[in-house]
Amino acid sequence: MSSSSAAAAAGVGSGEPSSSSPAGKEKEEDGGGGKEWEEEVDFDLSGAAAGWVEAQTSFPHLTSMPAAGADDLARVRPPDSPCSRCHHPAENWLCLICKDIMCSRFINKHMLYHYQETGHCLALSFSDLSLWCFACDSYLDVQAILELRPVYEVAHLLKFAHTNAEKTGDAATSPPVATSTP
């Protein structure tokens, strides 16, 4: 769902208050305790306008992702790996097809360009471990799409295992080190 259709579905710009949140009144004091003005404020707390999106629970592009074998999962690099094109250290995504790491559309758009150049439509965010399908233009629900779980779990371990090891002092829970480079 595009942002404009998500906004339309959420009732944004329709001029009508959202059914999920009543309009409130905002008051401003003049410093002496007197009311200077009163204005109706609409708090839309639903859908994309509130920053919440519905993730897809199925999608037709699953066949484009290779089966996650042990060798394939060993190629997943740590979440702090920089973009392979511009070397930016933040907001990076893992291509689930070729395991390359590139920056988000909010940095230099290298993952978006990668999709446009190769057709590799599935990516995992190292920031929040969300999964995105460029072809569907939608987030994917990793809990509902079982084929996505292995790579998600590896990324989760790589992202959080070192944090848990530091807290417990247990080096045995350190993340596995990838032995090959893509």
Short mmCIF file of C-alpha atoms in Angstrom, two decimals:
data_model
loop_
_atom_site.label_atom_id
_atom_site.label_comp_id
_atom_site.label_asym_id
_atom_site.label_seq_id
_atom_site.Cartn_x
_atom_site.Cartn_y
_atom_site.Cartn_z
CA MET A 1 0.00 0.00 0.00
CA SER A 2 1.49 3.33 -0.97
CA SER A 3 1.74 6.12 1.56
CA SER A 4 -0.97 8.09 -0.24
CA SER A 5 -3.38 5.14 -0.29
CA ALA A 6 -2.49 4.33 3.33
CA ALA A 7 -3.22 7.93 4.25
CA ALA A 8 -6.51 7.81 2.34
CA ALA A 9 -7.46 4.56 4.06
CA ALA A 10 -6.68 6.14 7.41
CA GLY A 11 -8.91 9.10 6.60
CA VAL A 12 -6.06 11.59 6.42
CA GLY A 13 -6.99 14.75 4.58
CA SER A 14 -10.69 13.87 4.47
CA GLY A 15 -11.57 16.72 6.80
CA GLU A 16 -13.45 14.32 9.07
CA PRO A 17 -12.19 13.25 12.48
CA SER A 18 -10.88 9.71 12.73
CA SER A 19 -13.35 7.24 14.19
CA SER A 20 -10.59 5.81 16.39
CA SER A 21 -9.80 9.06 18.17
CA PRO A 22 -12.16 11.81 19.19
CA ALA A 23 -11.27 15.42 18.57
CA GLY A 24 -9.86 17.15 21.62
CA LYS A 25 -9.62 20.76 22.72
CA GLU A 26 -6.32 22.50 23.14
CA LYS A 27 -6.13 25.50 25.46
CA GLU A 28 -3.39 28.04 25.90
CA GLU A 29 -3.01 30.18 28.98
CA ASP A 30 -1.84 33.78 28.69
CA GLY A 31 0.39 33.46 31.76
CA GLY A 32 -2.07 35.21 34.06
CA GLY A 33 -4.42 32.25 34.20
CA GLY A 34 -6.74 33.59 31.49
CA LYS A 35 -7.63 31.63 28.40
CA GLU A 36 -6.22 33.24 25.27
CA TRP A 37 -7.70 30.83 22.67
CA GLU A 38 -9.32 27.45 22.29
CA GLU A 39 -8.93 25.26 19.23
CA GLU A 40 -10.24 21.84 18.17
CA VAL A 41 -7.39 19.36 17.68
CA ASP A 42 -7.82 16.05 15.87
CA PHE A 43 -5.53 13.29 17.10
CA ASP A 44 -5.52 10.63 14.38
CA LEU A 45 -4.09 7.55 16.06
CA SER A 46 -4.81 5.01 13.35
CA GLY A 47 -2.98 3.60 10.36
CA ALA A 48 -0.01 5.10 8.53
CA ALA A 49 -0.75 8.61 9.78
CA ALA A 50 0.13 7.41 13.30
CA GLY A 51 3.29 5.64 12.12
CA TRP A 52 1.69 2.20 12.31
CA VAL A 53 1.48 -0.02 9.24
CA GLU A 54 -0.04 -3.43 8.65
CA ALA A 55 2.57 -6.02 7.63
CA GLN A 56 1.70 -8.55 4.92
CA THR A 57 1.20 -12.10 6.20
CA SER A 58 1.82 -13.60 2.76
CA PHE A 59 3.32 -12.36 -0.49
CA PRO A 60 3.88 -13.69 -4.00
CA HIS A 61 7.64 -13.01 -4.14
CA LEU A 62 8.73 -15.68 -1.69
CA THR A 63 9.94 -17.86 -4.56
CA SER A 64 12.60 -15.24 -5.39
CA MET A 65 14.32 -15.93 -2.06
CA PRO A 66 16.69 -18.92 -2.04
CA ALA A 67 16.10 -21.56 0.63
CA ALA A 68 18.06 -20.68 3.75
CA GLY A 69 20.76 -23.31 4.05
CA ALA A 70 23.58 -23.27 6.60
CA ASP A 71 26.11 -21.91 4.07
CA ASP A 72 23.70 -19.19 3.02
CA LEU A 73 23.01 -18.14 6.61
CA ALA A 74 26.76 -18.11 7.38
CA ARG A 75 27.09 -15.34 4.76
CA VAL A 76 24.93 -12.96 6.83
CA ARG A 77 27.31 -10.25 8.01
CA PRO A 78 27.01 -8.48 11.39
CA PRO A 79 24.41 -5.69 11.73
CA ASP A 80 27.11 -3.07 12.20
CA SER A 81 28.50 -3.75 8.71
CA PRO A 82 28.62 -0.63 6.53
CA CYS A 83 26.86 -0.14 3.20
CA SER A 84 28.82 -2.01 0.52
CA ARG A 85 28.56 0.98 -1.85
CA CYS A 86 29.01 4.16 0.22
CA HIS A 87 30.32 2.61 3.48
CA HIS A 88 27.76 4.49 5.58
CA PRO A 89 27.55 2.80 8.99
CA ALA A 90 23.84 3.32 9.81
CA GLU A 91 20.34 2.50 8.51
CA ASN A 92 21.59 -0.51 6.55
CA TRP A 93 19.56 -3.33 5.05
CA LEU A 94 20.46 -6.93 4.21
CA CYS A 95 19.39 -8.19 0.78
CA LEU A 96 17.82 -11.59 1.46
CA ILE A 97 18.67 -12.79 -2.05
CA CYS A 98 22.41 -12.08 -2.32
CA LYS A 99 23.19 -11.14 1.34
CA ASP A 100 24.72 -7.79 0.32
CA ILE A 101 24.32 -4.87 2.74
CA MET A 102 23.24 -1.46 1.55
CA CYS A 103 21.92 1.75 3.06
CA SER A 104 18.29 2.82 3.30
CA ARG A 105 16.34 5.29 1.22
CA PHE A 106 16.88 7.78 4.06
CA ILE A 107 20.67 7.69 3.61
CA ASN A 108 21.85 7.19 -0.01
CA LYS A 109 19.12 4.82 -1.29
CA HIS A 110 21.55 2.06 -2.24
CA MET A 111 19.21 -0.80 -1.27
CA LEU A 112 16.44 0.76 -3.36
CA TYR A 113 18.84 1.11 -6.31
CA HIS A 114 19.95 -2.50 -5.78
CA TYR A 115 16.32 -3.64 -6.10
CA GLN A 116 15.84 -1.52 -9.24
CA GLU A 117 19.04 -2.91 -10.81
CA THR A 118 18.72 -6.59 -9.83
CA GLY A 119 15.08 -7.24 -8.98
CA HIS A 120 16.13 -8.50 -5.52
CA CYS A 121 12.97 -7.44 -3.72
CA LEU A 122 13.41 -8.79 -0.17
CA ALA A 123 15.40 -6.93 2.47
CA LEU A 124 15.85 -6.98 6.24
CA SER A 125 16.53 -3.81 8.23
CA PHE A 126 19.40 -4.05 10.67
CA SER A 127 17.92 -1.10 12.56
CA ASP A 128 14.71 -2.81 13.70
CA LEU A 129 14.84 -6.26 12.02
CA SER A 130 11.78 -5.47 9.93
CA LEU A 131 11.40 -7.15 6.55
CA TRP A 132 10.43 -5.23 3.40
CA CYS A 133 9.32 -6.39 -0.04
CA PHE A 134 10.12 -3.73 -2.63
CA ALA A 135 7.89 -5.43 -5.22
CA CYS A 136 4.88 -5.38 -2.85
CA ASP A 137 5.90 -1.99 -1.38
CA SER A 138 5.10 -3.43 2.03
CA TYR A 139 6.52 -4.73 5.29
CA LEU A 140 6.31 -8.49 5.84
CA ASP A 141 5.22 -10.28 9.01
CA VAL A 142 8.11 -12.59 9.86
CA GLN A 143 6.00 -14.33 12.50
CA ALA A 144 3.43 -15.37 9.89
CA ILE A 145 5.77 -16.19 6.97
CA LEU A 146 7.74 -19.17 8.24
CA GLU A 147 10.22 -19.21 5.34
CA LEU A 148 11.60 -15.87 6.56
CA ARG A 149 12.29 -17.08 10.11
CA PRO A 150 15.79 -18.62 9.63
CA VAL A 151 17.43 -15.46 8.28
CA TYR A 152 15.50 -13.31 10.77
CA GLU A 153 16.73 -15.46 13.66
CA VAL A 154 20.35 -15.24 12.47
CA ALA A 155 20.07 -11.45 12.17
CA HIS A 156 18.47 -11.30 15.63
CA LEU A 157 21.32 -13.35 17.14
CA LEU A 158 23.94 -11.22 15.41
CA LYS A 159 22.30 -8.04 16.63
CA PHE A 160 21.55 -9.01 20.23
CA ALA A 161 23.81 -11.92 21.24
CA HIS A 162 26.80 -9.67 21.96
CA THR A 163 24.57 -7.46 24.14
CA ASN A 164 23.43 -10.49 26.14
CA ALA A 165 27.02 -11.74 26.44
CA GLU A 166 28.14 -8.36 27.79
CA LYS A 167 25.31 -8.34 30.36
CA THR A 168 25.96 -11.88 31.56
CA GLY A 169 29.72 -11.97 30.97
CA ASP A 170 29.23 -15.15 28.94
CA ALA A 171 31.45 -15.26 25.87
CA ALA A 172 29.73 -18.48 24.76
CA THR A 173 26.70 -16.48 23.66
CA SER A 174 28.76 -14.26 21.37
CA PRO A 175 27.45 -14.10 17.82
CA PRO A 176 28.87 -16.51 15.26
CA VAL A 177 31.51 -15.08 12.96
CA ALA A 178 30.87 -15.38 9.23
CA THR A 179 33.84 -17.10 7.61
CA SER A 180 33.18 -16.13 4.02
CA THR A 181 32.49 -12.85 2.34
CA PRO A 182 29.92 -12.36 -0.40
#
